[in-house]
Amino acid sequence: MLAFILRRIFQSVIVMLTVALVSFALFRYVGDPVTSMVGQETSLEDRAALRDALGLNDPFFVQFARFLGNAVQGDFGISYRLQEPVMGLILSRLPATLELALISGALAFIFGVGFGVYTALRRRGIISNAIMTLSLIGVSLPTFLIGVLLIWIFAVELQILPSFGRGEVVALPGGWSTGLLTPSGRASLILPAITLGLYQMTLIMRLVRAEMLEVLRADYIRFARARGLSDRAVHFGHALKNTLVPVITITGLQLGSIIAFAIITETVFQWPGVGALFINSVRAVDVPVMAAYLMLIALVFVIINLIVDLLYYAVDPRLRVDRGAGASA
Amino acid sequence: MSEPLLSLRDVVVEFPTRRGVLRALDGISLDVNAGEVLGLVGESGAGKSMIGSAIIGLIAPPGRIASGEIRLSGQRIDNLGPSQMRALRGKRIGMVFQDPLTSLNPLYTIADQLVETIRTHLPVTAAEARAQAIALLDRVGIPAAAQRIDDYPHHFSGGMRQRVVIALALCAQPDLVIADEPTTALDVSVQAQIIDLLKDICAERGAAVVLITHDMGVIAQTADRVAVVYAGRMAEIGPVSDVIHRPAHPYTRGLMGSIPSLREERARLVQIPGAMPRLDAISAGCAFHPRCDVATAACATTRPAMTHLVSAQKGEQSADRFAACLLLDHTAREGGEHGG
């Protein structure tokens, strides 16, 4: 178990180093940082002096090592556009994105598994067919279109939910700001969360349904029925648990994508999260922010993958090989 | 004679498909008496397993019992509602499946699965159920049952898993156990052990066994009576030694002839020519006649009924002996010569 975790952490470090290299290359070679920082009137001498002061004339490895050293300490430099430390900028906007992503991820998982199980058990029902058809729409509509449609229906026509922003937020200790504690904050969360989670929900639902149908055909389900176990025990005990093994992987990866792809939803709803920050930074070629964002998303994916691997361990006893002696009977 | 434990009368199982209704079972009638072992033999696809599924009410949809009736201790069970049928499964009728590697849920420990099943049927606490489960595992020959009970299925070998499956099938003390090819997926060396275990433990508990297999050797050692099934129909039923030594139906004779024997030296095993017909292409007459070496013109058009054999061979009693063949006199005589 410990060896397994250490191995996975080692792999994670390799991934992060690779992403750091890409991120650094972006920082160093996309455009000239000096040109981005100074005005048009700056003389060539001043530029050279600045270049020297920034260490841009040092060998590649020295620069990369310095970048890494700073990154580990959370120092990604100063934003060109906002002239503030990048890390502070990202941290101040991270709560908004994480709140949105976790809520929509949770919604996607709960409704995805629920609908998936329902449509698998009532395969020929009218409601099941309706859900399946609607899910096709959910899969095929682009996220921004769903967002715009929801705004049109609920904000413009019905005028019951706000169309942009995060509402009123409450600052919690530790620099976390939350919209979950105020009515306007909760109301503002609804439309973006649905927009962001709808695609993931349909994906999880279709996956759960397919897996569940597969598992329901398994011998151990037949045997469980032949032992007279209740439908409830068979469906939700024996079948669902086996269904969840592959679902966990996909859901984990989807949570990563939700955080990463929150960009579109955040833009549509003017949600003050890191996605919107990233878009604005791209427009202004604010390379330090872009580089830091890249690293952040990579870190999120790596951590989620690590958690998913550990969940596998918890769910599937066959992966726990530490009791090796038992297999010989 | 007292009422049989299980009684099937003219059971017909049909599968509606796009190309018409397929009859998987066509007029199956048989009795199983309390405590006896009835062997069900026939080649692959003959409907042996379908009989087991029909009895326990687990025919895969859209299949259904179209007509006939199944009685357990005199009570009809083929038309019970889902919850009544569920109460019967495991409690009155236990089932052992073919492949022990896939019959156990890989994500639950043996204890979880046993305790869950016991508590579904018996009003006991979790601790009592666990104690019962350990005693049962011990009985089916799991060494160190008290420790092994918390292992997962993948910690056990195939033979051990089939022992666990037997324990699961028997944990609520059913009167009838349907064993659907319980040894087919096992190593030859453990097959005999599992069959002996199944037979002994059912005998101890007075449970009758319907043993579905295509292994005539297993039937000869284990069963009291044997029923031969062909293309969803009964070919022959009777006491094991009688059927083996004096097969009345040409198909049974073919089956017996195709068993290798260590005692006799035969140049070649007899082979039944051809293959079993597809379910949508069974002839109007005897299902076996296209492959039968003694078939007459009548066999192609007249369907033989199950006929009580009154054979006075060597003064042996052979009540309870039925076969479905138009040429019974002919074949019985042949069989008599073979056996004598």
XYZ file of C-alpha atoms in Angstrom:
669
model
C 0.000 0.000 0.000
C 2.696 2.473 1.029
C 4.880 1.423 -1.898
C 1.907 1.931 -4.196
C 1.296 5.460 -2.914
C 4.966 6.362 -3.131
C 5.126 5.066 -6.693
C 2.083 7.095 -7.661
C 3.486 10.215 -6.008
C 6.751 9.727 -7.867
C 4.833 9.506 -11.145
C 2.918 12.637 -10.208
C 6.173 14.513 -9.646
C 7.386 13.497 -13.126
C 4.139 14.769 -14.637
C 4.416 18.055 -12.788
C 8.026 18.524 -13.917
C 6.992 17.982 -17.525
C 4.167 20.471 -17.233
C 6.556 22.897 -15.547
C 8.873 22.614 -18.540
C 6.055 23.420 -20.946
C 4.888 26.188 -18.695
C 8.385 27.596 -18.492
C 8.859 27.384 -22.248
C 5.663 29.347 -22.632
C 6.923 31.905 -20.183
C 10.278 32.235 -21.852
C 9.568 31.854 -25.541
C 6.055 33.087 -26.241
C 6.707 36.694 -27.005
C 9.475 38.662 -25.403
C 8.816 39.296 -21.729
C 10.833 42.497 -21.821
C 8.785 43.935 -24.669
C 5.641 43.063 -22.746
C 6.864 44.834 -19.649
C 8.236 48.089 -20.995
C 6.786 50.921 -23.027
C 7.672 51.763 -26.600
C 9.948 54.646 -25.579
C 12.364 52.493 -23.566
C 15.858 52.605 -24.983
C 17.751 49.558 -26.134
C 20.230 49.984 -23.247
C 17.456 49.998 -20.698
C 15.976 46.898 -22.279
C 19.305 45.108 -22.114
C 19.727 46.131 -18.489
C 16.261 44.863 -17.657
C 16.932 41.637 -19.522
C 20.048 41.171 -17.440
C 18.295 42.031 -14.200
C 15.537 39.508 -14.933
C 18.159 36.832 -15.536
C 16.976 36.215 -19.078
C 20.558 35.925 -20.336
C 21.378 33.046 -18.020
C 21.712 29.499 -19.438
C 18.474 27.572 -20.000
C 18.905 25.201 -17.077
C 19.688 27.955 -14.635
C 16.538 29.786 -15.685
C 14.417 26.621 -15.496
C 15.812 25.796 -12.052
C 15.026 29.301 -10.886
C 11.502 29.028 -12.311
C 10.992 25.709 -10.528
C 12.366 27.021 -7.259
C 10.017 29.967 -7.385
C 7.059 27.855 -8.481
C 7.499 25.477 -5.556
C 7.350 28.464 -3.241
C 4.220 29.637 -5.010
C 5.980 32.507 -6.741
C 4.979 32.847 -10.376
C 6.099 36.414 -10.720
C 4.081 39.546 -11.323
C 1.124 39.745 -13.671
C 1.983 41.990 -16.641
C -1.581 43.157 -16.908
C -2.571 43.771 -13.290
C 0.898 44.352 -11.777
C 0.084 42.097 -8.845
C 1.687 38.823 -7.686
C 0.211 36.030 -9.836
C -0.229 33.642 -6.935
C -2.291 36.149 -4.976
C -4.471 36.791 -8.020
C -5.130 33.101 -8.560
C -5.720 32.362 -4.887
C -8.258 35.156 -4.592
C -10.233 33.721 -7.500
C -9.749 30.021 -6.789
C -12.603 29.740 -4.246
C -15.134 30.878 -6.840
C -13.978 28.292 -9.375
C -13.633 25.455 -6.877
C -17.063 26.107 -5.403
C -18.635 26.118 -8.834
C -16.735 23.029 -9.967
C -17.405 20.975 -6.850
C -21.098 21.820 -6.767
C -21.599 21.018 -10.426
C -19.420 17.913 -10.099
C -21.519 16.717 -7.172
C -24.724 17.436 -9.089
C -23.394 15.603 -12.125
C -22.396 12.585 -10.039
C -25.603 12.352 -8.010
C -27.984 12.826 -10.918
C -25.752 10.914 -13.321
C -25.650 7.823 -11.098
C -29.334 8.174 -10.184
C -30.570 8.485 -13.755
C -28.090 5.869 -14.942
C -29.328 3.300 -12.437
C -32.949 4.174 -13.130
C -32.650 3.864 -16.901
C -30.753 0.591 -16.529
C -33.358 -0.962 -14.244
C -36.395 0.306 -16.181
C -34.883 -0.200 -19.561
C -38.073 -0.112 -21.572
C -39.977 2.475 -19.538
C -41.290 5.681 -21.057
C -39.457 7.850 -18.531
C -36.219 6.001 -19.233
C -36.547 6.609 -22.938
C -37.322 10.270 -22.304
C -34.239 10.615 -20.105
C -32.070 8.872 -22.677
C -33.299 11.149 -25.443
C -32.764 14.270 -23.370
C -29.304 13.060 -22.446
C -28.423 12.909 -26.138
C -29.238 16.588 -26.347
C -27.136 17.224 -23.259
C -24.184 15.450 -24.826
C -24.433 17.178 -28.165
C -25.155 20.796 -27.188
C -22.057 22.928 -26.624
C -21.633 24.276 -23.096
C -21.838 27.957 -24.009
C -25.100 27.394 -25.843
C -26.624 25.683 -22.815
C -25.458 28.603 -20.671
C -26.940 31.176 -23.009
C -30.201 29.233 -23.251
C -30.465 28.995 -19.475
C -29.795 32.721 -19.115
C -32.452 33.458 -21.708
C -35.055 31.263 -19.997
C -34.396 31.854 -16.305
C -32.827 35.304 -16.228
C -34.384 37.130 -19.174
C -37.833 35.570 -19.592
C -38.701 34.283 -16.115
C -36.388 36.674 -14.269
C -36.015 34.347 -11.291
C -32.269 33.784 -11.310
C -29.360 36.158 -11.820
C -27.550 35.902 -15.152
C -24.052 36.911 -14.103
C -21.667 37.291 -11.222
C -21.356 35.465 -7.968
C -23.838 37.371 -5.842
C -22.951 38.396 -2.346
C -19.945 36.583 -0.930
C -18.866 36.055 2.645
C -15.166 36.005 3.502
C -14.149 33.040 5.579
C -10.954 32.848 7.587
C -8.003 31.614 5.559
C -8.737 33.903 2.619
C -11.626 31.762 1.343
C -14.650 33.603 0.086
C -17.888 31.701 -0.263
C -21.175 32.439 -1.991
C -22.887 29.476 -0.361
C -23.904 31.376 2.765
C -25.971 34.114 1.150
C -29.254 33.718 -0.770
C -27.970 35.738 -3.704
C -24.767 33.702 -3.744
C -26.690 30.437 -3.871
C -29.072 31.755 -6.527
C -26.133 32.894 -8.647
C -24.561 29.450 -8.438
C -27.536 27.548 -9.886
C -27.330 28.399 -13.576
C -23.550 28.136 -13.939
C -23.504 24.865 -11.992
C -26.148 23.345 -14.265
C -24.399 24.612 -17.362
C -21.070 23.230 -16.282
C -22.393 19.929 -14.953
C -24.946 18.972 -17.592
C -22.524 17.435 -20.028
C -20.684 15.574 -17.283
C -23.992 14.348 -15.889
C -25.105 12.864 -19.189
C -21.717 11.274 -19.623
C -21.787 9.689 -16.156
C -25.391 8.639 -16.662
C -24.656 6.868 -19.927
C -21.620 5.215 -18.425
C -23.489 4.055 -15.315
C -26.324 2.734 -17.450
C -24.014 0.767 -19.734
C -21.997 -0.633 -16.825
C -25.093 -1.476 -14.841
C -26.658 -3.372 -17.748
C -23.419 -5.288 -18.093
C -23.225 -6.087 -14.386
C -26.881 -7.135 -14.202
C -26.083 -9.899 -16.662
C -23.253 -11.215 -14.503
C -23.432 -14.650 -12.917
C -23.120 -13.306 -9.398
C -26.245 -11.211 -9.906
C -28.123 -14.285 -11.107
C -26.798 -16.201 -8.128
C -27.795 -13.390 -5.772
C -31.323 -13.520 -7.213
C -31.349 -17.311 -6.939
C -30.601 -16.906 -3.230
C -33.771 -14.896 -2.857
C -32.123 -11.575 -2.051
C -34.419 -8.582 -2.430
C -34.295 -6.514 -5.609
C -33.049 -3.638 -3.496
C -30.111 -5.651 -2.185
C -29.337 -7.035 -5.631
C -29.573 -3.721 -7.475
C -28.117 -1.283 -4.997
C -25.843 -3.589 -3.024
C -24.432 -6.107 -5.442
C -24.861 -4.446 -8.825
C -24.253 -0.775 -8.065
C -21.027 -1.327 -6.182
C -19.588 -3.258 -9.104
C -20.799 -0.569 -11.467
C -19.005 2.168 -9.576
C -15.479 0.877 -10.112
C -15.104 2.275 -13.644
C -17.439 5.168 -12.914
C -15.077 6.493 -10.238
C -12.267 6.903 -12.768
C -14.361 8.787 -15.242
C -15.921 10.974 -12.583
C -12.503 11.845 -11.200
C -11.179 12.817 -14.589
C -14.383 14.720 -15.286
C -13.937 16.735 -12.116
C -10.552 17.772 -13.456
C -12.108 18.787 -16.764
C -14.864 20.648 -14.956
C -12.271 22.815 -13.242
C -10.314 23.258 -16.454
C -13.317 23.864 -18.713
C -14.970 26.182 -16.250
C -13.335 28.784 -18.518
C -16.284 28.765 -20.916
C -18.971 28.770 -18.268
C -17.185 31.458 -16.278
C -16.980 33.613 -19.388
C -20.664 33.156 -20.197
C -21.771 33.962 -16.652
C -18.998 36.445 -15.863
C -18.123 34.245 -12.931
C -15.139 35.787 -11.123
C -13.042 32.596 -11.074
C -9.637 31.551 -12.393
C -11.135 30.584 -15.765
C -12.245 34.131 -16.438
C -8.881 35.356 -15.171
C -7.181 33.017 -17.635
C -9.228 34.226 -20.597
C -8.496 37.847 -19.787
C -4.817 36.991 -19.381
C -4.701 35.302 -22.774
C -6.189 38.401 -24.371
C -3.493 40.544 -22.768
C -0.709 37.960 -23.352
C -0.213 37.934 -19.591
C 2.239 35.035 -19.715
C 2.964 34.629 -15.963
C -0.737 34.114 -15.243
C -1.082 31.672 -18.139
C 1.928 29.691 -16.959
C 0.662 29.586 -13.390
C -2.816 28.532 -14.564
C -1.303 25.707 -16.579
C 0.592 24.495 -13.520
C -2.478 24.801 -11.341
C -4.677 22.738 -13.643
C -1.968 20.091 -13.963
C -1.718 19.953 -10.184
C -5.489 19.540 -9.874
C -5.484 16.662 -12.376
C -2.566 14.957 -10.673
C -4.157 15.223 -7.233
C -7.520 13.964 -8.482
C -5.865 11.027 -10.182
C -4.094 10.179 -6.979
C -7.375 10.280 -5.077
C -9.079 8.135 -7.729
C -6.363 5.515 -7.431
C -6.813 5.440 -3.681
C -10.595 5.140 -4.082
C -10.072 2.149 -6.356
C -8.183 0.616 -3.536
C -11.034 1.233 -1.154
C -13.708 -0.151 -3.500
C -12.046 -3.127 -5.137
C -10.528 -5.687 -2.753
C -8.809 -7.457 -5.632
C -6.309 -4.603 -5.819
C -5.329 -5.057 -2.193
C -2.611 -7.579 -2.673
C -1.145 -7.173 0.796
C -2.831 -10.376 1.993
C -0.973 -12.408 -0.631
C -0.935 -15.680 1.307
C -4.688 -16.111 0.995
C -4.674 -16.800 -2.720
C -3.115 -20.225 -2.456
C -6.022 -22.136 -0.921
C -46.842 -43.091 -2.965
C -46.624 -39.777 -1.200
C -46.750 -36.478 -2.973
C -43.519 -35.591 -4.781
C -41.517 -32.622 -3.507
C -41.322 -31.066 -6.936
C -43.592 -31.779 -9.818
C -43.463 -30.398 -13.353
C -46.432 -31.043 -15.616
C -46.281 -30.297 -19.337
C -44.133 -27.228 -18.795
C -43.695 -25.148 -21.938
C -41.213 -22.272 -21.978
C -41.398 -19.889 -24.900
C -39.243 -17.030 -26.123
C -41.092 -14.589 -28.338
C -38.648 -13.329 -30.943
C -38.948 -11.285 -34.097
C -38.939 -14.424 -36.175
C -41.657 -16.131 -34.194
C -42.029 -17.886 -30.889
C -39.258 -20.284 -29.940
C -40.119 -23.175 -27.663
C -37.151 -23.783 -25.406
C -39.040 -26.364 -23.366
C -41.902 -28.324 -24.821
C -44.016 -30.383 -22.472
C -41.558 -31.241 -19.736
C -43.048 -33.456 -17.015
C -41.084 -34.879 -14.165
C -41.231 -35.452 -10.430
C -38.571 -35.112 -7.796
C -39.180 -36.908 -4.529
C -37.984 -35.574 -1.198
C -34.352 -36.407 -0.583
C -33.642 -37.982 -3.956
C -31.083 -37.000 -6.567
C -32.497 -36.584 -10.052
C -29.991 -36.292 -12.855
C -30.853 -34.211 -15.911
C -28.785 -35.048 -18.958
C -28.744 -34.006 -22.558
C -26.392 -32.291 -24.963
C -25.649 -28.576 -24.933
C -28.732 -26.517 -25.689
C -31.159 -29.359 -24.978
C -32.877 -27.310 -22.291
C -31.400 -28.828 -19.133
C -30.482 -25.482 -17.622
C -33.758 -23.991 -18.820
C -35.600 -26.534 -16.670
C -33.577 -25.334 -13.680
C -34.316 -21.695 -14.504
C -38.004 -22.461 -14.910
C -38.198 -24.166 -11.522
C -36.532 -21.310 -9.676
C -38.371 -18.686 -11.715
C -35.328 -17.039 -13.259
C -35.949 -17.444 -16.967
C -34.267 -14.543 -18.725
C -36.851 -12.183 -20.226
C -38.567 -12.216 -22.666
C -38.789 -15.953 -22.028
C -41.739 -17.172 -19.997
C -43.588 -20.265 -18.923
C -46.366 -20.394 -21.501
C -48.268 -23.352 -20.125
C -48.034 -26.261 -17.748
C -47.488 -26.091 -14.042
C -44.756 -26.477 -11.490
C -45.639 -27.555 -7.972
C -43.458 -27.527 -4.891
C -44.925 -29.732 -2.139
C -48.235 -29.528 -3.920
C -48.309 -25.736 -4.104
C -48.162 -24.140 -7.534
C -45.072 -21.961 -7.893
C -44.972 -21.121 -11.590
C -47.577 -18.369 -11.238
C -46.357 -16.754 -8.024
C -45.759 -13.009 -7.827
C -42.180 -11.684 -7.705
C -42.052 -11.259 -3.934
C -43.582 -14.669 -3.178
C -41.172 -16.274 -5.605
C -38.280 -14.402 -4.009
C -39.240 -15.754 -0.596
C -39.029 -19.244 -2.084
C -35.633 -18.807 -3.678
C -32.817 -19.666 -1.341
C -35.292 -20.663 1.367
C -37.057 -23.623 -0.286
C -35.051 -23.957 -3.494
C -31.292 -23.428 -3.559
C -29.274 -23.146 -6.720
C -25.633 -23.862 -7.525
C -24.300 -22.422 -10.749
C -21.725 -23.693 -13.152
C -18.844 -21.296 -12.781
C -17.714 -20.607 -9.215
C -15.252 -18.008 -10.479
C -18.081 -15.735 -11.540
C -20.928 -16.706 -9.190
C -19.538 -14.834 -6.217
C -19.610 -11.064 -6.026
C -15.950 -10.022 -6.153
C -16.436 -6.912 -4.016
C -17.938 -8.561 -0.947
C -16.331 -10.917 1.547
C -17.614 -14.450 1.930
C -19.005 -13.420 5.320
C -20.933 -10.490 3.789
C -22.558 -12.731 1.207
C -23.381 -15.570 3.599
C -24.695 -13.381 6.394
C -26.790 -11.354 3.954
C -28.370 -14.504 2.539
C -28.983 -16.114 5.917
C -30.542 -12.959 7.325
C -32.736 -12.560 4.263
C -34.429 -15.853 5.071
C -33.996 -16.535 8.759
C -34.824 -14.307 11.738
C -31.374 -14.265 13.293
C -28.991 -11.560 14.434
C -25.864 -10.751 12.473
C -23.711 -12.530 15.070
C -25.858 -15.673 14.947
C -25.830 -15.631 11.173
C -22.068 -15.322 11.216
C -21.751 -18.277 13.580
C -24.021 -20.325 11.306
C -21.994 -19.249 8.294
C -18.733 -20.365 9.907
C -20.234 -23.741 10.851
C -21.505 -24.167 7.310
C -18.165 -23.234 5.736
C -16.544 -25.728 8.050
C -19.039 -28.348 6.904
C -18.366 -27.753 3.218
C -14.680 -28.237 3.877
C -13.165 -24.776 4.028
C -10.162 -25.122 6.305
C -9.858 -22.526 9.094
C -13.350 -21.315 8.261
C -13.419 -18.807 11.104
C -10.475 -16.952 9.587
C -11.212 -17.490 5.928
C -14.765 -16.198 6.198
C -13.546 -12.602 6.012
C -11.634 -13.240 2.803
C -12.822 -12.115 -0.582
C -13.722 -14.592 -3.330
C -10.472 -13.954 -5.189
C -8.564 -15.351 -2.234
C -10.035 -18.795 -2.939
C -9.310 -21.364 -5.637
C -12.026 -22.592 -7.998
C -12.825 -25.717 -5.992
C -12.958 -23.754 -2.736
C -15.206 -21.149 -4.307
C -17.604 -23.860 -5.436
C -17.674 -25.058 -1.811
C -18.569 -21.532 -0.787
C -21.262 -21.441 -3.488
C -22.704 -24.690 -2.120
C -22.678 -23.196 1.374
C -24.535 -20.159 0.025
C -27.098 -22.307 -1.756
C -27.722 -24.352 1.372
C -27.499 -21.697 4.071
C -31.259 -21.313 4.508
C -31.874 -25.093 4.540
C -33.759 -25.496 1.254
C -35.670 -28.719 0.496
C -34.475 -28.724 -3.085
C -31.128 -27.833 -4.607
C -30.744 -27.281 -8.325
C -27.134 -27.847 -9.298
C -26.532 -26.565 -12.820
C -23.386 -28.268 -14.061
C -21.665 -27.672 -10.721
C -18.381 -29.254 -11.746
C -18.047 -28.377 -15.420
C -15.790 -25.397 -14.773
C -13.632 -27.233 -12.252
C -10.417 -29.151 -12.424
C -11.032 -32.878 -12.956
C -9.266 -33.668 -9.681
C -11.735 -31.670 -7.598
C -14.891 -32.554 -9.539
C -15.444 -35.792 -7.626
C -14.886 -34.045 -4.290
C -17.456 -31.374 -5.069
C -20.018 -33.919 -6.263
C -19.491 -36.041 -3.160
C -19.781 -32.980 -0.950
C -22.974 -31.879 -2.661
C -24.480 -35.325 -2.384
C -23.473 -35.879 1.252
C -24.524 -32.488 2.529
C -27.893 -32.685 0.779
C -28.433 -36.186 2.124
C -27.647 -34.956 5.642
C -30.194 -32.213 5.364
C -32.731 -34.270 3.492
C -32.616 -31.931 0.522
C -33.470 -33.274 -2.908
C -31.082 -32.462 -5.739
C -31.723 -31.790 -9.399
C -28.303 -32.399 -10.876
C -27.938 -30.897 -14.329
C -24.939 -32.231 -16.203
C -23.786 -33.776 -19.435
C -21.424 -36.075 -17.615
C -23.027 -39.530 -17.510
C -20.283 -40.715 -15.174
C -21.374 -38.190 -12.556
C -24.988 -39.227 -13.021
C -24.139 -42.920 -12.650
C -22.326 -42.303 -9.364
C -24.651 -39.773 -7.877
C -28.220 -39.818 -9.103
C -31.086 -42.049 -8.040
C -33.040 -41.384 -11.197
C -32.131 -39.731 -14.453
C -34.107 -37.779 -17.018
C -32.825 -37.438 -20.572
C -33.752 -34.232 -22.368
C -33.545 -33.648 -26.087
C -34.440 -30.434 -27.934
C -36.562 -29.187 -25.055
C -38.512 -32.426 -24.749
C -38.296 -35.382 -22.439
C -36.785 -38.427 -24.096
C -36.640 -40.793 -21.189
C -36.772 -40.946 -17.413
C -36.134 -43.742 -14.984
C -33.883 -45.191 -12.293
C -30.243 -44.598 -13.131
C -29.009 -48.168 -13.469
C -32.025 -49.076 -15.532
C -31.589 -46.190 -17.951
C -27.859 -46.760 -18.256
C -28.045 -50.494 -18.778
C -31.307 -50.702 -20.673
C -31.823 -47.397 -22.462
C -35.259 -47.364 -24.082
C -34.901 -44.308 -26.290
C -32.535 -44.421 -29.265
C -31.089 -41.076 -28.183
C -30.244 -42.440 -24.748
C -28.646 -45.434 -26.357
C -26.569 -43.078 -28.459
C -25.545 -41.140 -25.373
C -24.527 -44.297 -23.546
C -22.634 -45.561 -26.546
C -20.592 -42.381 -26.699
C -19.186 -42.762 -23.178
C -15.657 -44.101 -23.099
C -15.259 -47.101 -20.869
C -12.147 -48.415 -19.180
C -13.479 -51.955 -18.914
C -14.600 -52.626 -22.439
C -12.284 -52.288 -25.388
C -14.062 -50.589 -28.228
C -12.488 -49.695 -31.502
C -14.341 -46.432 -31.741
C -16.896 -44.681 -29.625
C -20.324 -44.577 -31.152
C -21.232 -41.164 -32.406
C -24.726 -39.836 -32.857
C -24.710 -38.439 -36.382
C -25.739 -34.837 -36.985
C -26.539 -32.138 -34.461
C -29.538 -31.135 -32.383
C -32.040 -29.148 -34.460
C -32.369 -25.431 -33.941
C -35.352 -24.460 -31.841
C -37.171 -23.047 -34.849
C -36.612 -26.156 -36.936
C -37.878 -29.013 -34.806
C -39.882 -31.483 -36.841
C -43.551 -32.082 -36.295
C -42.921 -35.662 -35.315
C -40.200 -36.948 -33.017
C -37.529 -34.297 -32.526
C -34.823 -36.920 -32.716
C -35.916 -38.760 -35.869
C -33.521 -37.040 -38.339
C -30.595 -38.446 -36.375
C -32.187 -41.720 -35.350
C -30.880 -44.934 -36.902
C -34.128 -46.827 -36.409
C -36.569 -44.089 -37.446
C -39.575 -45.025 -39.535
C -41.811 -42.921 -41.731
C -44.231 -42.439 -38.864
C -41.495 -40.849 -36.721
C -41.388 -37.855 -39.027
C -45.049 -37.054 -38.572
C -46.270 -38.427 -35.244
C -44.956 -36.952 -32.036
C -44.362 -39.723 -29.506
C -45.928 -39.309 -26.064
C -44.222 -40.238 -22.827
C -45.166 -43.857 -22.358
C -45.016 -45.928 -19.208
C -42.631 -48.759 -19.839
C -43.875 -52.024 -18.507
C -40.799 -54.086 -18.849
C -40.533 -57.432 -17.218
C -36.861 -57.752 -17.882
C -35.281 -60.250 -15.560
C -38.031 -59.757 -13.077
C -36.595 -56.410 -12.003
C -38.982 -53.753 -10.828
C -39.038 -50.851 -13.190
C -41.911 -48.746 -12.164
C -41.342 -45.071 -12.789
C -39.890 -45.760 -16.183
C -41.063 -43.612 -19.080
C -39.809 -42.943 -22.578
C -41.059 -41.049 -25.604
C -40.518 -43.151 -28.684
C -42.894 -44.683 -31.204
C -40.730 -47.766 -31.460
C -40.589 -48.559 -27.798
C -41.109 -52.281 -28.189
C -38.369 -52.456 -30.726
C -35.941 -50.338 -28.784
C -36.758 -51.905 -25.453
C -35.908 -55.265 -26.899
C -32.663 -53.951 -28.300
C -31.928 -52.314 -24.985
C -32.684 -55.545 -23.229
C -30.169 -57.358 -25.333
C -27.635 -54.658 -24.697
C -28.119 -54.765 -20.976
C -28.293 -58.519 -20.710
